[in-house]
Short mmCIF file of C-alpha atoms in Angstrom, two decimals:
data_model
loop_
_atom_site.label_atom_id
_atom_site.label_comp_id
_atom_site.label_asym_id
_atom_site.label_seq_id
_atom_site.Cartn_x
_atom_site.Cartn_y
_atom_site.Cartn_z
CA UNK O 1 -10.62 -29.16 26.27
CA UNK O 2 -9.88 -28.00 22.70
CA UNK O 3 -13.40 -26.62 22.21
CA UNK O 4 -13.00 -24.36 25.26
CA UNK O 5 -9.81 -22.93 23.77
CA UNK O 6 -11.61 -22.29 20.48
CA UNK O 7 -14.31 -20.35 22.39
CA UNK O 8 -11.56 -18.41 24.21
CA UNK O 9 -9.86 -17.75 20.84
CA UNK O 10 -13.11 -16.16 19.56
CA UNK O 11 -13.03 -13.72 22.50
CA UNK O 12 -9.34 -13.13 21.79
CA UNK O 13 -10.38 -12.07 18.29
CA UNK O 14 -12.42 -9.23 19.83
CA UNK O 15 -9.25 -8.03 21.58
CA UNK O 16 -7.34 -8.22 18.29
CA UNK O 17 -10.14 -6.39 16.45
CA UNK O 18 -9.92 -3.55 19.00
CA UNK O 19 -6.11 -3.57 18.65
CA UNK O 20 -6.38 -2.65 14.97
CA UNK O 21 -9.21 -0.15 15.41
CA UNK O 22 -7.08 1.72 17.95
CA UNK O 23 -3.90 1.30 15.90
CA UNK O 24 -5.37 2.77 12.70
CA UNK O 25 -7.91 5.35 13.99
CA UNK O 26 -5.41 8.22 14.61
CA UNK O 27 -4.67 8.38 10.85
CA UNK O 28 -8.19 9.73 10.19
CA UNK O 29 -8.25 12.26 13.04
CA UNK O 30 -4.85 13.94 12.66
CA UNK O 31 -6.13 17.60 12.61
CA UNK O 32 -8.35 16.91 15.66
CA UNK O 33 -5.50 15.24 17.57
CA UNK O 34 -3.14 18.11 16.65
CA UNK O 35 -5.61 20.51 18.30
CA UNK O 36 -6.23 18.19 21.25
CA UNK O 37 -2.55 17.80 22.11
CA UNK O 38 -1.57 21.33 20.98
CA UNK O 39 1.23 20.13 18.70
CA UNK O 40 2.25 20.08 15.02
CA UNK O 41 1.23 17.49 12.43
CA UNK O 42 4.75 16.06 12.09
CA UNK O 43 5.18 15.78 15.87
CA UNK O 44 1.76 14.16 16.16
CA UNK O 45 2.62 11.50 13.54
CA UNK O 46 5.84 10.81 15.48
CA UNK O 47 3.72 10.47 18.63
CA UNK O 48 1.37 8.04 16.87
CA UNK O 49 4.39 6.05 15.67
CA UNK O 50 5.58 5.59 19.27
CA UNK O 51 3.01 2.79 19.43
CA UNK O 52 5.56 0.53 17.69
CA UNK O 53 8.31 1.16 20.26
CA UNK O 54 6.36 -0.53 23.05
CA UNK O 55 4.57 -2.92 20.70
CA UNK O 56 7.83 -4.49 19.52
CA UNK O 57 9.53 -4.67 22.93
CA UNK O 58 6.44 -5.83 24.84
CA UNK O 59 5.94 -8.62 22.28
CA UNK O 60 8.85 -10.36 24.02
CA UNK O 61 7.20 -9.89 27.42
CA UNK O 62 3.92 -11.21 25.99
CA UNK O 63 5.65 -14.36 24.70
CA UNK O 64 7.28 -15.09 28.07
CA UNK O 65 4.03 -14.36 29.93
CA UNK O 66 2.02 -16.73 27.71
CA UNK O 67 4.53 -19.58 28.07
CA UNK O 68 5.04 -19.10 31.82
CA UNK O 69 1.63 -17.94 33.09
CA UNK O 70 -0.79 -19.01 30.35
CA UNK O 71 -3.43 -17.08 28.46
CA UNK O 72 -5.84 -16.11 31.26
CA UNK O 73 -3.60 -13.68 33.21
CA UNK O 74 -1.56 -12.54 30.21
CA UNK O 75 -4.48 -11.54 27.99
CA UNK O 76 -6.36 -9.93 30.89
CA UNK O 77 -3.40 -7.67 31.75
CA UNK O 78 -2.67 -6.84 28.08
CA UNK O 79 -6.28 -5.86 27.33
CA UNK O 80 -6.53 -3.80 30.54
CA UNK O 81 -3.36 -1.84 29.65
CA UNK O 82 -4.80 -1.11 26.18
CA UNK O 83 -8.02 0.22 27.72
CA UNK O 84 -6.11 2.56 30.06
CA UNK O 85 -4.02 3.77 27.09
CA UNK O 86 -7.23 4.74 25.25
CA UNK O 87 -8.60 6.66 28.24
CA UNK O 88 -5.38 8.70 28.49
CA UNK O 89 -6.21 10.19 25.07
CA UNK O 90 -9.05 12.05 26.82
CA UNK O 91 -6.48 14.29 28.52
CA UNK O 92 -5.39 17.27 26.40
CA UNK O 93 -1.66 17.21 27.05
CA UNK O 94 1.29 15.90 25.02
CA UNK O 95 2.53 13.86 28.01
CA UNK O 96 -0.85 12.10 28.23
CA UNK O 97 -0.85 11.55 24.46
CA UNK O 98 2.63 10.02 24.44
CA UNK O 99 1.89 7.90 27.54
CA UNK O 100 -1.42 6.76 26.09
CA UNK O 101 0.10 5.74 22.77
CA UNK O 102 2.95 3.86 24.51
CA UNK O 103 0.42 1.99 26.69
CA UNK O 104 -1.70 1.21 23.62
CA UNK O 105 1.33 -0.36 21.95
CA UNK O 106 2.23 -2.31 25.10
CA UNK O 107 -1.31 -3.66 25.52
CA UNK O 108 -1.77 -4.54 21.85
CA UNK O 109 1.47 -6.55 21.96
CA UNK O 110 -0.49 -9.25 23.80
CA UNK O 111 -3.32 -9.50 21.27
CA UNK O 112 -1.88 -11.43 18.34
CA UNK O 113 0.49 -13.73 20.32
CA UNK O 114 -2.43 -14.44 22.66
CA UNK O 115 -4.76 -15.35 19.79
CA UNK O 116 -2.10 -17.58 18.19
CA UNK O 117 -1.42 -19.20 21.57
CA UNK O 118 -5.12 -19.99 22.04
CA UNK O 119 -5.48 -21.14 18.40
CA UNK O 120 -2.49 -23.48 18.73
CA UNK O 121 -4.26 -25.17 21.65
CA UNK O 122 -7.64 -25.32 19.93
CA UNK O 123 -6.73 -26.29 16.34
CA UNK O 124 -4.65 -29.05 14.78
CA UNK O 125 -1.35 -28.25 13.02
CA UNK O 126 -3.00 -28.95 9.65
CA UNK O 127 -5.38 -26.02 10.06
CA UNK O 128 -3.19 -23.69 12.14
CA UNK O 129 -2.13 -21.43 9.23
CA UNK O 130 -5.80 -21.03 8.26
CA UNK O 131 -6.68 -20.12 11.88
CA UNK O 132 -3.80 -17.61 12.02
CA UNK O 133 -4.91 -16.16 8.68
CA UNK O 134 -8.47 -15.80 9.97
CA UNK O 135 -7.13 -14.15 13.14
CA UNK O 136 -5.33 -11.56 11.03
CA UNK O 137 -8.47 -11.19 8.92
CA UNK O 138 -10.38 -10.09 12.04
CA UNK O 139 -7.56 -7.73 12.96
CA UNK O 140 -7.73 -6.14 9.53
CA UNK O 141 -11.49 -5.80 9.81
CA UNK O 142 -10.63 -3.70 12.85
CA UNK O 143 -8.12 -1.75 10.78
CA UNK O 144 -10.78 -1.19 8.13
CA UNK O 145 -13.30 -0.07 10.76
CA UNK O 146 -10.70 2.29 12.24
CA UNK O 147 -10.63 4.16 8.93
CA UNK O 148 -13.85 3.31 7.02
CA UNK O 149 -16.15 3.91 10.00
CA UNK O 150 -14.21 6.26 12.30
CA UNK O 151 -13.19 8.51 9.36
CA UNK O 152 -16.78 9.42 8.37
CA UNK O 153 -17.68 9.84 12.07
CA UNK O 154 -14.93 12.42 12.49
CA UNK O 155 -15.90 14.07 9.20
CA UNK O 156 -19.49 14.41 10.46
CA UNK O 157 -18.26 16.15 13.60
CA UNK O 158 -18.25 13.34 16.18
CA UNK O 159 -16.01 14.42 19.07
CA UNK O 160 -12.81 12.36 19.19
CA UNK O 161 -13.11 12.24 23.00
CA UNK O 162 -16.32 10.24 22.54
CA UNK O 163 -14.46 7.71 20.42
CA UNK O 164 -11.56 7.29 22.86
CA UNK O 165 -13.89 7.07 25.87
CA UNK O 166 -15.94 4.24 24.41
CA UNK O 167 -12.86 2.51 22.98
CA UNK O 168 -11.40 2.47 26.50
CA UNK O 169 -14.61 1.28 28.20
CA UNK O 170 -15.27 -1.50 25.68
CA UNK O 171 -11.65 -2.68 25.84
CA UNK O 172 -11.74 -2.93 29.66
CA UNK O 173 -15.01 -4.91 29.45
CA UNK O 174 -13.28 -7.27 26.99
CA UNK O 175 -10.39 -7.70 29.47
CA UNK O 176 -12.74 -9.05 32.14
CA UNK O 177 -14.59 -11.23 29.60
CA UNK O 178 -11.28 -12.84 28.56
CA UNK O 179 -10.35 -13.48 32.20
CA UNK O 180 -13.56 -15.44 32.81
CA UNK O 181 -13.66 -17.28 29.44
CA UNK O 182 -10.07 -18.55 29.04
CA UNK O 183 -9.69 -21.99 30.68
CA UNK O 184 -7.39 -22.33 33.68
CA UNK O 185 -4.34 -24.22 32.50
CA UNK O 186 -3.00 -27.30 34.23
CA UNK O 187 0.72 -27.42 33.53
CA UNK O 188 0.80 -31.13 34.31
CA UNK O 189 -1.50 -31.88 31.39
CA UNK O 190 1.28 -32.57 28.90
CA UNK O 191 5.02 -32.96 29.01
CA UNK O 192 5.66 -30.17 26.50
CA UNK O 193 4.08 -27.51 28.72
CA UNK O 194 5.78 -29.01 31.76
CA UNK O 195 9.07 -28.49 29.95
CA UNK O 196 8.24 -24.81 29.43
CA UNK O 197 7.18 -24.40 33.04
CA UNK O 198 10.57 -25.53 34.32
CA UNK O 199 12.58 -23.38 31.91
CA UNK O 200 13.95 -20.02 33.09
CA UNK O 201 12.24 -16.84 31.91
CA UNK O 202 14.76 -16.23 29.14
CA UNK O 203 15.40 -19.85 28.15
CA UNK O 204 12.53 -20.02 25.60
CA UNK O 205 13.93 -16.96 23.83
CA UNK O 206 17.44 -18.41 23.82
CA UNK O 207 16.00 -21.40 21.93
CA UNK O 208 14.05 -19.23 19.48
CA UNK O 209 16.72 -16.56 18.84
CA UNK O 210 19.52 -19.11 18.40
CA UNK O 211 17.59 -20.46 15.41
CA UNK O 212 18.55 -18.44 12.27
CA UNK O 213 15.17 -19.33 10.74
CA UNK O 214 13.47 -17.26 13.45
CA UNK O 215 15.38 -14.15 12.36
CA UNK O 216 14.62 -14.77 8.70
CA UNK O 217 10.89 -15.11 9.51
CA UNK O 218 10.87 -11.84 11.45
CA UNK O 219 12.80 -9.85 8.84
CA UNK O 220 10.57 -11.09 5.99
CA UNK O 221 7.38 -10.38 7.92
CA UNK O 222 8.67 -6.95 9.00
CA UNK O 223 9.53 -5.90 5.45
CA UNK O 224 6.09 -7.01 4.21
CA UNK O 225 4.24 -5.48 7.18
CA UNK O 226 5.95 -2.07 7.06
CA UNK O 227 4.10 -0.73 3.96
CA UNK O 228 0.75 -1.44 5.63
CA UNK O 229 1.54 -0.33 9.19
CA UNK O 230 3.67 2.73 8.34
CA UNK O 231 2.27 3.85 5.00
CA UNK O 232 -1.36 2.65 4.76
CA UNK O 233 -2.27 3.10 8.45
CA UNK O 234 -0.28 6.24 9.24
CA UNK O 235 0.76 8.31 6.20
CA UNK O 236 -1.45 7.25 3.28
CA UNK O 237 -4.37 9.62 3.95
CA UNK O 238 -2.02 12.64 4.01
CA UNK O 239 -0.08 11.44 0.92
CA UNK O 240 -3.23 10.87 -1.14
CA UNK O 241 -4.57 14.28 -0.12
CA UNK O 242 -1.42 16.34 -0.66
CA UNK O 243 0.40 14.48 -3.45
CA UNK O 244 -2.58 13.18 -5.41
CA UNK O 245 -5.15 15.89 -4.63
CA UNK O 246 -7.77 13.53 -3.16
CA UNK O 247 -10.45 14.97 -0.89
CA UNK O 248 -10.33 13.71 2.74
CA UNK O 249 -13.16 11.20 2.32
CA UNK O 250 -11.68 9.70 -0.87
CA UNK O 251 -8.18 9.54 0.68
CA UNK O 252 -9.56 7.77 3.77
CA UNK O 253 -11.47 5.16 1.77
CA UNK O 254 -8.49 4.53 -0.55
CA UNK O 255 -6.03 3.96 2.29
CA UNK O 256 -8.54 1.78 4.18
CA UNK O 257 -8.76 -0.56 1.18
CA UNK O 258 -5.37 -2.04 2.18
CA UNK O 259 -6.82 -3.32 5.46
CA UNK O 260 -9.93 -4.48 3.58
CA UNK O 261 -7.66 -6.47 1.23
CA UNK O 262 -6.06 -8.12 4.27
CA UNK O 263 -9.50 -9.27 5.40
CA UNK O 264 -9.59 -11.56 2.36
CA UNK O 265 -5.87 -12.07 1.75
CA UNK O 266 -4.84 -13.41 5.17
CA UNK O 267 -7.31 -16.34 5.40
CA UNK O 268 -7.08 -17.01 1.64
CA UNK O 269 -3.28 -17.26 1.55
CA UNK O 270 -3.28 -19.18 4.85
CA UNK O 271 -5.77 -21.66 3.38
CA UNK O 272 -3.75 -22.05 0.15
CA UNK O 273 -0.49 -22.68 2.01
CA UNK O 274 -2.21 -25.29 4.22
CA UNK O 275 -3.86 -26.88 1.19
CA UNK O 276 -0.70 -27.26 -0.91
CA UNK O 277 1.49 -28.08 2.10
CA UNK O 278 4.07 -25.45 1.11
CA UNK O 279 4.82 -22.05 2.66
CA UNK O 280 7.48 -20.39 0.46
CA UNK O 281 5.70 -20.37 -2.95
CA UNK O 282 2.63 -18.63 -1.48
CA UNK O 283 4.82 -16.20 0.47
CA UNK O 284 6.77 -15.15 -2.63
CA UNK O 285 3.63 -14.99 -4.82
CA UNK O 286 1.94 -12.65 -2.31
CA UNK O 287 5.00 -10.38 -2.24
CA UNK O 288 5.13 -10.27 -6.07
CA UNK O 289 1.44 -9.29 -6.14
CA UNK O 290 2.22 -6.43 -3.72
CA UNK O 291 4.94 -5.13 -6.04
CA UNK O 292 2.78 -5.36 -9.17
CA UNK O 293 -0.11 -3.50 -7.53
CA UNK O 294 2.18 -0.66 -6.37
CA UNK O 295 3.84 -0.38 -9.79
CA UNK O 296 0.40 -0.08 -11.39
CA UNK O 297 -0.58 2.57 -8.82
CA UNK O 298 2.34 4.86 -9.68
CA UNK O 299 2.98 4.17 -13.39
CA UNK O 300 -0.40 3.09 -14.79
CA UNK O 301 -2.88 4.85 -12.47
CA UNK O 302 -5.59 5.10 -15.15
CA UNK O 303 -5.95 1.31 -15.61
CA UNK O 304 -8.25 1.16 -12.58
CA UNK O 305 -8.87 3.41 -9.52
CA UNK O 306 -6.37 3.72 -6.67
CA UNK O 307 -8.91 2.02 -4.41
CA UNK O 308 -8.60 -1.20 -6.42
CA UNK O 309 -4.79 -0.93 -6.48
CA UNK O 310 -4.70 -0.62 -2.68
CA UNK O 311 -7.16 -3.49 -2.25
CA UNK O 312 -4.99 -5.80 -4.41
CA UNK O 313 -1.93 -4.63 -2.50
CA UNK O 314 -3.68 -5.54 0.77
CA UNK O 315 -4.69 -8.92 -0.66
CA UNK O 316 -1.07 -9.77 -1.49
CA UNK O 317 0.28 -8.42 1.79
CA UNK O 318 -1.61 -11.17 3.62
CA UNK O 319 1.59 -13.12 2.84
CA UNK O 320 3.21 -11.28 5.78
CA UNK O 321 1.39 -13.71 8.09
CA UNK O 322 2.91 -16.88 6.57
CA UNK O 323 6.23 -16.48 8.48
CA UNK O 324 4.16 -16.64 11.69
CA UNK O 325 3.31 -20.25 10.80
CA UNK O 326 6.88 -20.99 9.66
CA UNK O 327 8.49 -19.82 12.93
CA UNK O 328 6.21 -22.07 14.97
CA UNK O 329 7.08 -25.04 12.76
CA UNK O 330 10.82 -24.23 12.83
CA UNK O 331 10.95 -24.20 16.66
CA UNK O 332 9.95 -26.71 19.38
CA UNK O 333 6.28 -26.87 20.42
CA UNK O 334 7.03 -25.94 24.02
CA UNK O 335 8.09 -22.40 23.03
CA UNK O 336 4.98 -21.61 20.96
CA UNK O 337 4.17 -18.43 22.91
CA UNK O 338 7.76 -17.19 22.84
CA UNK O 339 8.17 -17.90 19.12
CA UNK O 340 5.17 -15.66 18.35
CA UNK O 341 6.49 -13.01 20.74
CA UNK O 342 9.90 -13.22 19.06
CA UNK O 343 8.58 -12.78 15.52
CA UNK O 344 6.39 -9.87 16.65
CA UNK O 345 9.47 -8.28 18.25
CA UNK O 346 11.60 -8.67 15.10
CA UNK O 347 8.74 -7.74 12.75
CA UNK O 348 7.88 -4.52 14.51
CA UNK O 349 11.54 -3.88 15.30
CA UNK O 350 11.97 -3.64 11.53
CA UNK O 351 8.93 -1.30 11.44
CA UNK O 352 10.43 0.85 14.22
CA UNK O 353 13.69 1.20 12.27
CA UNK O 354 12.03 1.88 8.90
CA UNK O 355 9.46 4.41 10.17
CA UNK O 356 11.88 7.28 10.97
CA UNK O 357 13.68 6.71 7.65
CA UNK O 358 10.44 7.10 5.71
CA UNK O 359 9.46 10.14 7.82
CA UNK O 360 12.82 11.83 7.23
CA UNK O 361 13.04 11.12 3.50
CA UNK O 362 9.41 11.56 2.48
CA UNK O 363 7.26 12.70 5.41
CA UNK O 364 9.12 15.96 6.10
CA UNK O 365 8.97 16.94 2.42
CA UNK O 366 5.23 16.24 2.12
CA UNK O 367 4.14 19.87 2.68
CA UNK O 368 6.52 21.19 0.00
CA UNK O 369 6.29 18.07 -2.20
CA UNK O 370 6.34 17.97 -5.98
CA UNK O 371 3.06 16.07 -6.27
CA UNK O 372 3.12 12.94 -8.36
CA UNK O 373 6.94 12.60 -8.44
CA UNK O 374 7.08 12.72 -4.63
CA UNK O 375 4.33 10.09 -4.45
CA UNK O 376 6.15 7.79 -6.91
CA UNK O 377 9.41 8.05 -5.00
CA UNK O 378 7.69 7.25 -1.70
CA UNK O 379 6.06 4.13 -3.19
CA UNK O 380 9.38 2.97 -4.72
CA UNK O 381 10.79 3.06 -1.19
CA UNK O 382 8.30 0.33 -0.18
CA UNK O 383 8.86 -1.68 -3.38
CA UNK O 384 12.59 -1.92 -2.57
CA UNK O 385 11.70 -3.28 0.87
CA UNK O 386 9.37 -5.93 -0.60
CA UNK O 387 12.04 -7.03 -3.09
CA UNK O 388 14.45 -7.41 -0.16
CA UNK O 389 11.85 -9.59 1.61
CA UNK O 390 11.66 -11.89 -1.43
CA UNK O 391 15.46 -12.22 -1.52
CA UNK O 392 15.59 -13.07 2.20
CA UNK O 393 12.80 -15.65 1.77
CA UNK O 394 15.04 -17.64 -0.60
CA UNK O 395 17.11 -18.60 2.46
CA UNK O 396 14.05 -19.75 4.42
CA UNK O 397 13.61 -23.49 4.92
CA UNK O 398 10.31 -24.96 3.76
CA UNK O 399 8.29 -26.11 6.81
CA UNK O 400 4.91 -26.95 5.21
CA UNK O 401 3.24 -30.32 5.80
CA UNK O 402 4.56 -31.75 2.50
CA UNK O 403 8.15 -30.85 3.38
CA UNK O 404 7.73 -32.37 6.85
CA UNK O 405 6.30 -35.61 5.41
CA UNK O 406 9.23 -35.81 2.97
CA UNK O 407 11.66 -35.56 5.89
#
């Protein structure tokens, strides 16, 4: 049965790839979307950020759905919602734009928990962190494609309606593929799943949220995720253009290097933490690497190009995925779907809270910014958040295989 779940997980990766393409693509078509929805740049970026409102809240629904109804129905519905959200971007009205972005966030909320759910059924606990790291690697390939590939398309004059049409069609095709590929689950197969089946809808979350370790995992992951999701995938192109004087193409490539760094960082750090049997040392080391790369970017920019700085930053930020392994190990097996939904909710709840702060303090002043000083201050904002993540991680219990064997 495990091999069928591994095959299903591979199809889930396609869903997750599309999630990140759709999440990151608006950053490279801001002027076109401003014209399409007849709005201002600041209002458009706020509209794009609405993705995280439904993403964080629907992560909880995704966790319940996976534990109660299994992967087949849950992933089908999530992927279908994402496809409809893409098609709404074809309508030139602000209401359609807001609705589309909210539906995109709601649909994407099922992608990562669904992949982790399928991976946890297909892989052993010894290789789970590696599988989760590889899952995030595929997601970040999507994030890279959303900027590296879509950016030049837009620059060459490809109509954004063409992109959103095909994104919607391909996503809906993926929804039906997932429905037919994911095995039908027999809840009587093992006692752990039986236990979940008989729990109330909110009982799994009561178990997860009563565990302080769950909150620590979500806060750490959120603080490490925020610089990539808010800055690199939303604001970075505009900041590099206006504060640093980069041309559009150069700004797009530079910001996309963060996602490219994730492609290598997520599986690499997942593999290292599985190999050494410890989670916390790799988590802290990744966060320290993020800080060092950002400090070099703002204070020693001539040491090597900004592209390399952002790639190294992306490499280190793969550590944001380690808490996703920790939360599963810190909670009972029969709430595996809910634990992933819970950490997604907390992680992107942090993102939802931090995003308007960054917009108010640095986004609004971007047009009348003072160049390099404005850029430095904006980066220091993210460094403070990463330092806070390191401090919180000191209170996290070690759950790696070595710590479990010692117990």
